Short mmCIF file of C-alpha atoms in Angstrom, two decimals:
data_model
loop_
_atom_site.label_atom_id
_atom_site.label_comp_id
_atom_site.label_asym_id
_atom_site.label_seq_id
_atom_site.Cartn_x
_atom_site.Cartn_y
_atom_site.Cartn_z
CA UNK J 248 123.02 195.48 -154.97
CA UNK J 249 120.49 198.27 -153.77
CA UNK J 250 117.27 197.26 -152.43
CA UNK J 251 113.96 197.07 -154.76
CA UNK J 252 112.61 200.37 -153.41
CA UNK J 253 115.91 202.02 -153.89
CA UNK J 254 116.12 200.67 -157.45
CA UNK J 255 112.82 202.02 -158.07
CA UNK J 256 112.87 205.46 -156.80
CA UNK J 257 116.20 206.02 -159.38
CA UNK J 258 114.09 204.49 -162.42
CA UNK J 259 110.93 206.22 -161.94
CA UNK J 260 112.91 209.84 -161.29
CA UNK J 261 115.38 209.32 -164.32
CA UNK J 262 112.21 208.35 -166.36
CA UNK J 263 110.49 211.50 -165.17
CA UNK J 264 113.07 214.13 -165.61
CA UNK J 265 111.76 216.18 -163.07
CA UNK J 266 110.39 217.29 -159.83
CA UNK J 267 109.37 214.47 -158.51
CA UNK J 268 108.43 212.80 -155.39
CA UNK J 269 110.06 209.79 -154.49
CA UNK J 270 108.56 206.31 -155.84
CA UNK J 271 107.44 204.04 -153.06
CA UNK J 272 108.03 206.55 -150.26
CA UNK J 273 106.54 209.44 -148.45
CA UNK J 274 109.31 211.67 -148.97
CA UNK J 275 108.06 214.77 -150.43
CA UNK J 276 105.98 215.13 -147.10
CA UNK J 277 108.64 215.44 -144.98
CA UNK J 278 111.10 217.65 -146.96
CA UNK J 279 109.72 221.24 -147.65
CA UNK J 280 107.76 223.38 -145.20
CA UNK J 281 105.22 226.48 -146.01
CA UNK J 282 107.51 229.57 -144.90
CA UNK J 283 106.09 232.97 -143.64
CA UNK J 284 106.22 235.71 -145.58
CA UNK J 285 108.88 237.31 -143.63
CA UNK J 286 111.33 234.84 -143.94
CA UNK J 287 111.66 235.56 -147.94
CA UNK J 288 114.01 237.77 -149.90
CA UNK J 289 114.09 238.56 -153.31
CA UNK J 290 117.00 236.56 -154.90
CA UNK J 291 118.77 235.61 -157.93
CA UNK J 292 119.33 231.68 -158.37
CA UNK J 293 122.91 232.33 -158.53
CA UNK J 294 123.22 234.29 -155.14
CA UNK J 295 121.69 231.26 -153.13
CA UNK J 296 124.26 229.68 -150.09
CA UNK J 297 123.67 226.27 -149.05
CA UNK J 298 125.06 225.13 -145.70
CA UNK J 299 124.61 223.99 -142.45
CA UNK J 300 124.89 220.15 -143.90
CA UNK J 301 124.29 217.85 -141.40
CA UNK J 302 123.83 214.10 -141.43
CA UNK J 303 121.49 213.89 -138.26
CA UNK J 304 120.05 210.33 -138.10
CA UNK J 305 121.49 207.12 -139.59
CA UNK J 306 119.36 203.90 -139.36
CA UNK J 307 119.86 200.12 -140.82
CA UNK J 308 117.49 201.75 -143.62
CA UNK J 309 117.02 205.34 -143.18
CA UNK J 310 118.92 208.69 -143.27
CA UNK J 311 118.00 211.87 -142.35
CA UNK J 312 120.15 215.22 -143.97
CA UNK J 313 119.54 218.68 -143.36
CA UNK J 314 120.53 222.14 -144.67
CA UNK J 315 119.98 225.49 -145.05
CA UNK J 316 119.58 228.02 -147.89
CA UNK J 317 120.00 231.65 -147.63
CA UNK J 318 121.29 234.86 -149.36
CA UNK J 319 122.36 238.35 -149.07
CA UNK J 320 119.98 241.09 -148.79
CA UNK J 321 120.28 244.85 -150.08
CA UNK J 322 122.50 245.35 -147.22
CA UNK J 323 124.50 242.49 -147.52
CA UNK J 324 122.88 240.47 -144.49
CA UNK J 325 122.65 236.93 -145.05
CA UNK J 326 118.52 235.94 -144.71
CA UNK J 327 117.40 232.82 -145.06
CA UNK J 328 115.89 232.03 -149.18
CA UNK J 329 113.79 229.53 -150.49
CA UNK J 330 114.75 227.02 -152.66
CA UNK J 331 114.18 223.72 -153.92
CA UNK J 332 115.53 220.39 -152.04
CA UNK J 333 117.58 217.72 -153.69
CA UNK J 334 119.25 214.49 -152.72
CA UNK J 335 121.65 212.52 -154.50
CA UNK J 336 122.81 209.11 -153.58
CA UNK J 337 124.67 205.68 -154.04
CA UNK J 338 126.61 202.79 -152.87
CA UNK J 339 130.08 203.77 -151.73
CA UNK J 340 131.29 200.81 -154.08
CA UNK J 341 129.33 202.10 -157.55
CA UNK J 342 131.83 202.85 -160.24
CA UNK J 343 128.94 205.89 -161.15
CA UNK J 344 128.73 209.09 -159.22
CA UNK J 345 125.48 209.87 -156.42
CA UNK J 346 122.09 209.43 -158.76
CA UNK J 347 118.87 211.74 -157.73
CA UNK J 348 116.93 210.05 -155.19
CA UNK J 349 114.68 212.73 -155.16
CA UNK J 350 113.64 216.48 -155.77
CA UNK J 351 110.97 218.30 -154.58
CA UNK J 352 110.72 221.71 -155.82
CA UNK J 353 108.75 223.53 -153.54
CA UNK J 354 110.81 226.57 -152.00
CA UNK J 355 111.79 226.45 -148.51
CA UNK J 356 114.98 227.79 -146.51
CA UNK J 357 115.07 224.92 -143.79
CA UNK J 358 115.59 221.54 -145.64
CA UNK J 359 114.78 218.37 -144.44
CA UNK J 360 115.14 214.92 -146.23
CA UNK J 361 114.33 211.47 -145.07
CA UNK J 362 115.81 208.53 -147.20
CA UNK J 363 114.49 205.89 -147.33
CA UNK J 364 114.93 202.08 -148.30
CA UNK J 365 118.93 201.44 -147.75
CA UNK J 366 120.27 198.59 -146.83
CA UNK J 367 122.05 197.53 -143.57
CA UNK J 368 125.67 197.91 -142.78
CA UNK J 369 126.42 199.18 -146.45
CA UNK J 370 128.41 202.43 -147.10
CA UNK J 371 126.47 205.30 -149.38
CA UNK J 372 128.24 208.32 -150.74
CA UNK J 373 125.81 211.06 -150.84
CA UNK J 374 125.30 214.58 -152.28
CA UNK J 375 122.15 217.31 -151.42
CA UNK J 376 121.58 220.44 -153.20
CA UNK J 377 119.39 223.31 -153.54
CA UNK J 378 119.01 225.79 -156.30
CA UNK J 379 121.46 223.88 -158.36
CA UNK J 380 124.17 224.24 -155.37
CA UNK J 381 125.70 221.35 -153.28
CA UNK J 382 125.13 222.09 -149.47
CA UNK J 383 128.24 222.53 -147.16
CA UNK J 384 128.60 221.76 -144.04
CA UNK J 385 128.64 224.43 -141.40
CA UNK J 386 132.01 225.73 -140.15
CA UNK J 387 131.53 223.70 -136.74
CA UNK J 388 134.18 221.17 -135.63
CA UNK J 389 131.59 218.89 -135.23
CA UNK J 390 130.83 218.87 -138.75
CA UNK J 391 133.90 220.01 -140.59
CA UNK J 392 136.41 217.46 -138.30
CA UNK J 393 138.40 214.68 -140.67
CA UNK J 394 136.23 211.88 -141.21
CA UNK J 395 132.77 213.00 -140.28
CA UNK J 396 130.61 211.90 -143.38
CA UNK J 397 129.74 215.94 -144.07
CA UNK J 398 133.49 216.05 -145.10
CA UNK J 399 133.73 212.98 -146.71
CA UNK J 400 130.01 212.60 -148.41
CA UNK J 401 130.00 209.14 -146.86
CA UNK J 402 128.27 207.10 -144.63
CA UNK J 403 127.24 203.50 -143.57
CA UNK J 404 123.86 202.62 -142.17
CA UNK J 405 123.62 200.22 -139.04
CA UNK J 406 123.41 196.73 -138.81
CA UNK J 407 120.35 196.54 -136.62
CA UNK J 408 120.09 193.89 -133.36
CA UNK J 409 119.00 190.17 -134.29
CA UNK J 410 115.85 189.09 -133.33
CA UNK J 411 112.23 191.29 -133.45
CA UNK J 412 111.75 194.62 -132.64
CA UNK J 413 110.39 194.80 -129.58
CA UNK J 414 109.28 198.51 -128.89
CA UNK J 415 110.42 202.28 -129.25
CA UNK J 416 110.85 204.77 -126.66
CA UNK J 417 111.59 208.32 -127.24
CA UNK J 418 113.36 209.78 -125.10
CA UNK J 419 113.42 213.64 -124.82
CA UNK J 420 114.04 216.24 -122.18
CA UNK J 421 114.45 220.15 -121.65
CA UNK J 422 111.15 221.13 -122.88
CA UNK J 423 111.70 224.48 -120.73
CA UNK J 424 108.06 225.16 -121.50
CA UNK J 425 107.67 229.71 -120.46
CA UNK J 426 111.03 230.65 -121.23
CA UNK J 427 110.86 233.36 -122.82
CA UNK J 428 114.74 234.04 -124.05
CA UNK J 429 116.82 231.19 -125.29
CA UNK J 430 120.56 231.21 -124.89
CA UNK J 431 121.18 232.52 -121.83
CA UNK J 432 124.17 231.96 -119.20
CA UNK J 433 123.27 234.49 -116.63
CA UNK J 434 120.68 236.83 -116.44
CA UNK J 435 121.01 239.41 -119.44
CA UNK J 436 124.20 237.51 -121.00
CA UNK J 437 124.87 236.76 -123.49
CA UNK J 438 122.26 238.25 -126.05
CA UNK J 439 119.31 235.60 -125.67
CA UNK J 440 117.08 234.54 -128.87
CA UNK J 441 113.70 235.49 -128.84
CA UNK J 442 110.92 234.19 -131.20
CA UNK J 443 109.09 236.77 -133.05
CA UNK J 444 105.46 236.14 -132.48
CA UNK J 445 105.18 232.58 -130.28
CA UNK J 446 106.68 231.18 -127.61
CA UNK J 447 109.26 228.75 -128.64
CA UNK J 448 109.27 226.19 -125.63
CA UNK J 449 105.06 225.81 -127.17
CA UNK J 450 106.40 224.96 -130.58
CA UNK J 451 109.00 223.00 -129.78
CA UNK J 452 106.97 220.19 -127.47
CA UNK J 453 104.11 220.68 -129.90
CA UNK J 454 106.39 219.47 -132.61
CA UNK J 455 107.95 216.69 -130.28
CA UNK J 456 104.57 214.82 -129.56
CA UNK J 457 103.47 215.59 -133.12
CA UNK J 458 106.97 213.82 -134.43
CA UNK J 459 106.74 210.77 -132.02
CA UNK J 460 103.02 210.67 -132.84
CA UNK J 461 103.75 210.04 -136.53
CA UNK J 462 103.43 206.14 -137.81
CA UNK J 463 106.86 206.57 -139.18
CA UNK J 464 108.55 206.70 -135.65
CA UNK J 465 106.41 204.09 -134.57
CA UNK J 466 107.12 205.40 -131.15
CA UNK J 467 104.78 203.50 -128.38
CA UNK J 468 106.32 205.19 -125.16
CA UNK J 469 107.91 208.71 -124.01
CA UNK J 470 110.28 209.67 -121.74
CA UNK J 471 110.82 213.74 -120.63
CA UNK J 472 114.02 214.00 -118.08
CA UNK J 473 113.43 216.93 -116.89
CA UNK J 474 113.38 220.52 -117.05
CA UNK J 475 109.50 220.01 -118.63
CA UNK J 476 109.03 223.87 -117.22
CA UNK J 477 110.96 227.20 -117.02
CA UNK J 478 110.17 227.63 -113.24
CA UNK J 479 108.05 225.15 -111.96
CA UNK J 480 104.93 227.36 -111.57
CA UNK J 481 101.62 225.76 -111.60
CA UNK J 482 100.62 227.39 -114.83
CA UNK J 483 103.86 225.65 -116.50
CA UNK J 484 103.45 222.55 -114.99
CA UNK J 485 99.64 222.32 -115.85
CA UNK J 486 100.34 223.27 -119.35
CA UNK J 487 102.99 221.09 -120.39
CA UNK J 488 100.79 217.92 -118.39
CA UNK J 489 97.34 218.82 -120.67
CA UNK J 490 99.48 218.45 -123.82
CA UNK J 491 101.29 215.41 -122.74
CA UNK J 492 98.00 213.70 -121.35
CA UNK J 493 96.52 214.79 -124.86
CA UNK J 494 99.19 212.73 -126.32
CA UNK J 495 98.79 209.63 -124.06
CA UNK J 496 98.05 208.11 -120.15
CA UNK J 497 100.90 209.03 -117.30
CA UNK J 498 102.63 206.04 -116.18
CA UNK J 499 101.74 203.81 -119.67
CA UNK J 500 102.33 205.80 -122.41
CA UNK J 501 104.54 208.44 -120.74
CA UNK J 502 106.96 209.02 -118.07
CA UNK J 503 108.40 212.28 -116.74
CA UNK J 504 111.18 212.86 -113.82
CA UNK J 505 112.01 216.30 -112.47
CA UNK J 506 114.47 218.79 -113.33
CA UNK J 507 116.28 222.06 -111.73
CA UNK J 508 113.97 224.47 -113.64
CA UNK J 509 110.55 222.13 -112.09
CA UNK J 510 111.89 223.21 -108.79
CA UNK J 511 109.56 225.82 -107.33
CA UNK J 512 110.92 228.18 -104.51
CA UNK J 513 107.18 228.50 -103.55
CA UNK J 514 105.78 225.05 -102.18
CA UNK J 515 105.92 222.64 -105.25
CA UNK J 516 103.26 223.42 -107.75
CA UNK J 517 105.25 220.97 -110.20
CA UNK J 518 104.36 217.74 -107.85
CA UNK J 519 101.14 219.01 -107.52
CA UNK J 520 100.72 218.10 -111.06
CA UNK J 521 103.52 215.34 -111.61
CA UNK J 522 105.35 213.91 -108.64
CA UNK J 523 106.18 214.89 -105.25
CA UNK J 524 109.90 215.72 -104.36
CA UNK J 525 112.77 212.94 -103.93
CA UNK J 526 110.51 210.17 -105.19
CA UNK J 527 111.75 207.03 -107.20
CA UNK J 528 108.99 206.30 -109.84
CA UNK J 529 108.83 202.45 -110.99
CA UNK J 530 106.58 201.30 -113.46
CA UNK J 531 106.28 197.97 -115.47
CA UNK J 532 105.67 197.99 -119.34
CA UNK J 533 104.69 194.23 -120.34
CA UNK J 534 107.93 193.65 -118.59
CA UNK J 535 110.34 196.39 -118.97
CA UNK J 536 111.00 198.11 -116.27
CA UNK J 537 111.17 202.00 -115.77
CA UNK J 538 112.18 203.68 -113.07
CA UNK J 539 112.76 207.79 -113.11
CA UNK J 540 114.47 209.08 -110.14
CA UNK J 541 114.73 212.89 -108.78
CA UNK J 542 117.77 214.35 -109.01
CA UNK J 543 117.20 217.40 -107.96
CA UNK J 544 118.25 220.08 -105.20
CA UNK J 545 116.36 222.68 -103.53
CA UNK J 546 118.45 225.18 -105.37
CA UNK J 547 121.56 225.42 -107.47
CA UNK J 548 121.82 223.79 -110.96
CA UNK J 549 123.70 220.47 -109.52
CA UNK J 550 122.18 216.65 -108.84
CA UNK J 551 122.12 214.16 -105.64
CA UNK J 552 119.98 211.87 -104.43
CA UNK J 553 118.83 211.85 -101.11
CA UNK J 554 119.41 208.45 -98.43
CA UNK J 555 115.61 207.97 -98.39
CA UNK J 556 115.67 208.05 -102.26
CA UNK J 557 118.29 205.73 -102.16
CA UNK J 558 117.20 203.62 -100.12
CA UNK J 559 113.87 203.11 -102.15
CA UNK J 560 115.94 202.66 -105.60
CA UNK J 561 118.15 199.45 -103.54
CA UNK J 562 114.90 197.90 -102.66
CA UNK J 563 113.28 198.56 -106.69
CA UNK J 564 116.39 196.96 -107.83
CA UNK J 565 116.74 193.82 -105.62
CA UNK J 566 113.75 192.58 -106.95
CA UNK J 567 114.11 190.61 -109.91
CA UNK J 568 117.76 192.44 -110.81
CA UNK J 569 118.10 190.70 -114.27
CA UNK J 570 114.83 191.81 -115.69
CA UNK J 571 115.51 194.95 -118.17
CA UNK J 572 115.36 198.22 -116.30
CA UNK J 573 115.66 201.41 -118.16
CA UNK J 574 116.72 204.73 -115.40
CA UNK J 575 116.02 208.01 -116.48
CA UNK J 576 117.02 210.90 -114.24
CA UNK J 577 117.31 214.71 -115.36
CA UNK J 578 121.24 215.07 -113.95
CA UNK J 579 124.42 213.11 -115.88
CA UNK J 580 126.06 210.69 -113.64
CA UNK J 581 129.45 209.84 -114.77
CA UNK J 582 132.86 211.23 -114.22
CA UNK J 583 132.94 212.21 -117.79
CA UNK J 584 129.77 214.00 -118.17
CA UNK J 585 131.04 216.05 -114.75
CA UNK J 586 134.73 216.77 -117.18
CA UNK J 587 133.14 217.39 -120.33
CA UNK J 588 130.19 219.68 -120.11
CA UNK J 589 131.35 223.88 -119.88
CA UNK J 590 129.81 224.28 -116.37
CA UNK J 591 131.81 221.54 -114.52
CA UNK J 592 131.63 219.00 -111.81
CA UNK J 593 129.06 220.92 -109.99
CA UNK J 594 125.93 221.06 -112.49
CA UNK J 595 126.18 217.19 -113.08
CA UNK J 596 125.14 214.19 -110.09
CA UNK J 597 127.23 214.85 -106.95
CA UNK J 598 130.25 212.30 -107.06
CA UNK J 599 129.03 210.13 -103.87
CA UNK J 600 125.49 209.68 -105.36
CA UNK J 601 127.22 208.78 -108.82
CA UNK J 602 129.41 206.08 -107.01
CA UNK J 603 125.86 205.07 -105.58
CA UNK J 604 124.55 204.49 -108.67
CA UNK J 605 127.47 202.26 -109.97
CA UNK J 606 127.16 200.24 -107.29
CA UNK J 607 123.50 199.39 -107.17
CA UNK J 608 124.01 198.85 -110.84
CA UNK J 609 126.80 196.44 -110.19
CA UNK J 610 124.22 194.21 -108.29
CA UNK J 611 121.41 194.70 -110.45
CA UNK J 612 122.86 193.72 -114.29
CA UNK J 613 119.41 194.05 -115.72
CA UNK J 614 120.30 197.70 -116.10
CA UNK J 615 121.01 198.46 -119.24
CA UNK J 616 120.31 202.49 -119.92
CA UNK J 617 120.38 205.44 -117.86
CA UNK J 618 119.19 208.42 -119.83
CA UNK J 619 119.48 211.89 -118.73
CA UNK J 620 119.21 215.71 -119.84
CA UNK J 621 120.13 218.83 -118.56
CA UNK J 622 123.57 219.45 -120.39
CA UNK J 623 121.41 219.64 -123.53
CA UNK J 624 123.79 217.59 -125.89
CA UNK J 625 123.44 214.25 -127.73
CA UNK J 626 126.83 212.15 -125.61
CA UNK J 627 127.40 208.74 -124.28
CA UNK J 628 129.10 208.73 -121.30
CA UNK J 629 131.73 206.23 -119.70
CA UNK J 630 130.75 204.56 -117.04
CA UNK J 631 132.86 205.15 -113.90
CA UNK J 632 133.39 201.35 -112.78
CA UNK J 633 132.62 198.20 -115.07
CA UNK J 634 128.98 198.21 -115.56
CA UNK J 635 127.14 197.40 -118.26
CA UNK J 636 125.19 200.60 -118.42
CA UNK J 637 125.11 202.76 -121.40
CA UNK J 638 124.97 206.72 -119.76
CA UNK J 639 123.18 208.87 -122.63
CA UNK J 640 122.71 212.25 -122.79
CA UNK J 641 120.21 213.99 -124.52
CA UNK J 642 119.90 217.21 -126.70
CA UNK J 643 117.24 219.56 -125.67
CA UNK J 644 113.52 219.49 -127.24
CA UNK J 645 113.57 223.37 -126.54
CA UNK J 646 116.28 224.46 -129.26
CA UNK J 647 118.76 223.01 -131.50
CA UNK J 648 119.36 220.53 -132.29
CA UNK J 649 115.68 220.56 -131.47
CA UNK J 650 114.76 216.88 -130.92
CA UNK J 651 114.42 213.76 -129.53
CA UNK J 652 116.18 209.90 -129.18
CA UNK J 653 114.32 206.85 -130.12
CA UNK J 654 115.30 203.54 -128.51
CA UNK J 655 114.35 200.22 -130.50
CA UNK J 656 114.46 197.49 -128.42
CA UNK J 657 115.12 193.96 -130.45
CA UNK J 658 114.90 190.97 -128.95
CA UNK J 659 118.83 190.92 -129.22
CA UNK J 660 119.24 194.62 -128.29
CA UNK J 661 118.89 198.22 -128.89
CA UNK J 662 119.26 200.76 -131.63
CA UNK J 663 119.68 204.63 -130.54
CA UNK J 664 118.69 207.50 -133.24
CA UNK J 665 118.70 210.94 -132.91
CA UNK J 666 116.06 213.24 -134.66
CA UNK J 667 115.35 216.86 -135.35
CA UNK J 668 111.90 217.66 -135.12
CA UNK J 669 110.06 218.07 -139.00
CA UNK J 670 107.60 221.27 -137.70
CA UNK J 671 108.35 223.57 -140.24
CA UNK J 672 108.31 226.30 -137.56
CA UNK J 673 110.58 224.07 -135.27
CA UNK J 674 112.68 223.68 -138.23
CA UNK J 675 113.09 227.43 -138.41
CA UNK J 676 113.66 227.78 -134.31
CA UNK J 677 116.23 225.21 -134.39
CA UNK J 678 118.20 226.96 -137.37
CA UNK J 679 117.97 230.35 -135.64
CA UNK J 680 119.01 229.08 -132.34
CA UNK J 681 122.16 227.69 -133.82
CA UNK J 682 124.17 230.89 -132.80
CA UNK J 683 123.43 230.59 -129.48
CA UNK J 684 126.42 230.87 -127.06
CA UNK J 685 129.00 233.00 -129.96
CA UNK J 686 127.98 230.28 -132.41
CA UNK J 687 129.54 227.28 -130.55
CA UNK J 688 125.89 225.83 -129.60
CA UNK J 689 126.30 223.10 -132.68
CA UNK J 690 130.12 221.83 -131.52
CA UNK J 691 128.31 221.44 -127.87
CA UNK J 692 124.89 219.87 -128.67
CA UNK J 693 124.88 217.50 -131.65
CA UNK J 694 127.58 215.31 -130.76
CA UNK J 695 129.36 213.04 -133.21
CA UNK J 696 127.53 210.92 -135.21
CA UNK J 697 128.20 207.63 -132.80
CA UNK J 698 126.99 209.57 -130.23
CA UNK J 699 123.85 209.97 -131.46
CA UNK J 700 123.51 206.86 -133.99
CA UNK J 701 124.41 203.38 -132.45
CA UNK J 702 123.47 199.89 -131.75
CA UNK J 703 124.05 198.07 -128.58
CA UNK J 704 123.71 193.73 -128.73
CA UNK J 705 122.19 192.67 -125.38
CA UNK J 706 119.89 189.97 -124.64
CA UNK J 707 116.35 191.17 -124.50
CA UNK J 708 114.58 187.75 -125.31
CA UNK J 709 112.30 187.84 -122.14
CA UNK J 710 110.76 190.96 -122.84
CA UNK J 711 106.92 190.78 -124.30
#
């Protein structure tokens, strides 16, 4: 059987027979975003293409879609066209077809819909539409592969930890706050993305601390792994630390480690403002512990840690080993990450300071997460050795898939969500930056839906 609220969003719409926000939920302020005037085209309904489906979050009770609408131009260009967002949903096992959940009619090009009021571990067939026309999903592997629930207009929500939730921690990274061109390999290739009239590294953390902020995330600490700046200048670094400190307190609400872009060829203007260079950063949260590490070099794109830093990390963790420790570094660390990601071995944590790592681990089991950035894509890793460590990568906060991961902690373990950022101008960032890289950005950065959805059990009892 569905839920109450569930039961009474369907009533209420079917009783309305029209545009109507969803009963019991905040829905319709979350789904359709004021556009600029340059972003509309003159259209007829019939000429409107929905696509870009993607299921990006899946919670014990939520679900999070998105799309895009667009249509041809005079000349035949596809632009992006307003239209009106509608979701349709029900149990897997119903003998009727998806029922409206909701539909908001105001016009907008980049959709966003939050459901809401699902029940755990059950399967839901879903439909969303705009204009009249079901969305698609993008022709991306990660989306169109057999199975994925964009194919198969099915998923199943999580069955969440036992025990009470504990906390959430977002963790983000790759902020890459004065960049000025997105996309780029090298210098001048390939053809970078520029944003029109702001810089995009602004709106994007903007719309990070404004998402984490909201009392739907319930988020009471952040994590940034790195890469907060484009170079590391002072101006950068200053910037990015006034908007974080306007969000909350360094070292209680928020924690930051170092990444190859913070590193400064001129003295280091970036731990002037943070931290200083090859320090390991332990802090205790009513008894979770966090420690960030630097993983950086003095140049090149590639991680180690130095014997001094090392050294410091053995002596963090040989005091009270089984207490819950959650790492954060900017650089992956496993043998995977170093096979997987398009630049190789050498942009990832050098293989003797990875085997480090493991090790320590090994002798402290209260490590349980070790979250990094810097490949900007939503992965678990496997661990090189048998630890009990989950190794997550992140997607970057600077372009799509434009977001962040929260971590619920239950008193029996943790649930991991990904989430795009709800800024309507992020929204619109995010969608453009999708054709970064010859269009292959979205097969690199989402990640599969496991990847970015997923609960771990683990015994987190002693935690306040």
């Amino acid at each position: 059987m569905l839920n109450a609220r569930l039961r009474a969003t369907w009533v209420a719409n079917a009783a309305s027979g029209a545009a109507a926000v969803t009963v019991g939920t905040p829905f319709r302020a979350r789904s359709a975003y004021t556009l600029h005037r340059a972003d509309h085209v003159r259209v007829q309904q019939d000429s409107i293409i929905a696509s870009d489906l993607e299921l990006v979050t899946v919670t014990d009770t939520t679900a999070i879609l998105t799309w895009t609408t667009r249509a041809r131009d005079h000349a035949g260009r596809l632009r992006p066209a307003p239209a009106d967002t509608e979701i349709r949903i029900a149990p897997a096992d119903a003998a009727h077809p998806p029922r409206r959940y909701s539909l908001d009619s105001r016009p907008t090009a980049y959709h966003y819909a939050q459901i809401e009021g699902l029940e755990p571990g059950r399967a839901y067939r879903f439909e969303a539409y705009s204009g009249g026309y079901r969305a698609a999903p993008a022709r991306t592997l990660v989306t169109r592969r057999a199975g994925s629930p964009e194919t198969t207009g099915v998923f199943t929500t999580l069955t969440p930890p036992p025990g009470t939730l504990l906390r959430t921690i977002a963790l983000a990274n790759d902020v890459h706050y004065g960049e000025s061109t997105s996309g780029l390999i090298v210098a001048g290739f390939p053809n970078g993305l520029r944003h029109d009239t702001h810089s995009h590294p602004e709106i994007m953390l903007d719309a990070l601390l404004s998402d984490v902020r909201a009392t739907d995330r319930g988020t009471d600490h952040l994590i940034v792994a790195g890469d907060m700046t484009d170079s590391g200048t002072l101006e950068q670094s200053s910037a990015v630390r006034a908007r974080l400190d306007s969000w909350g307190a360094a070292g209680r609400d928020y924690f930051v480690c170092r990444g190859n872009h913070d590193v400064s060829r001129e003295a280091d203007p970036w731990g002037s403002v943070f931290d200083a260079r090859g320090r390991v950063a332990v802090s205790d949260v009513d008894g979770l512990r966090i420690i960030a590490l630097d993983t950086t070099r003095p140049r090149g794109s590639g991680g180690t840690l130095t014997a001094p830093q090392l050294s410091q990390l053995r002596e963090a963790l040989a005091t009270e080993p089984d207490r819950p420790i959650l790492m954060f570094g900017h650089h992956p660390v496993t043998s995977s990450a170093a096979v997987s990601n398009p630049a190789g071995p050498g942009f990832v944590l050098d293989r003797a300071s990875a085997a480090a790592l493991h090790a320590l681990y090994r002798r402290a089991p209260g490590v349980f997460l070790h979250h990094t950035g810097h490949t900007h894509r939503n992965r678990v890793g496997r661990p090189d050795s048998p630890v009990n460590v989950e190794f997550l990568e992140g997607a970057a906060v600077k372009e799509y898939p434009g977001g962040y991961l929260l971590l619920r902690i239950y008193s029996g373990g943790y649930m991991v969500n990904f989430y795009k950022t709800r800024a309507e101008q992020a929204l619109r960032w995010s969608t453009r930056t999708r054709k970064q890289y010859f269009g292959l950005h979205p097969d690199h950065a989402l990640g599969s839906l496991a990847d970015r959805n997923h609960v771990v059990l683990r015994d987190f009892s002693g935690l306040r």
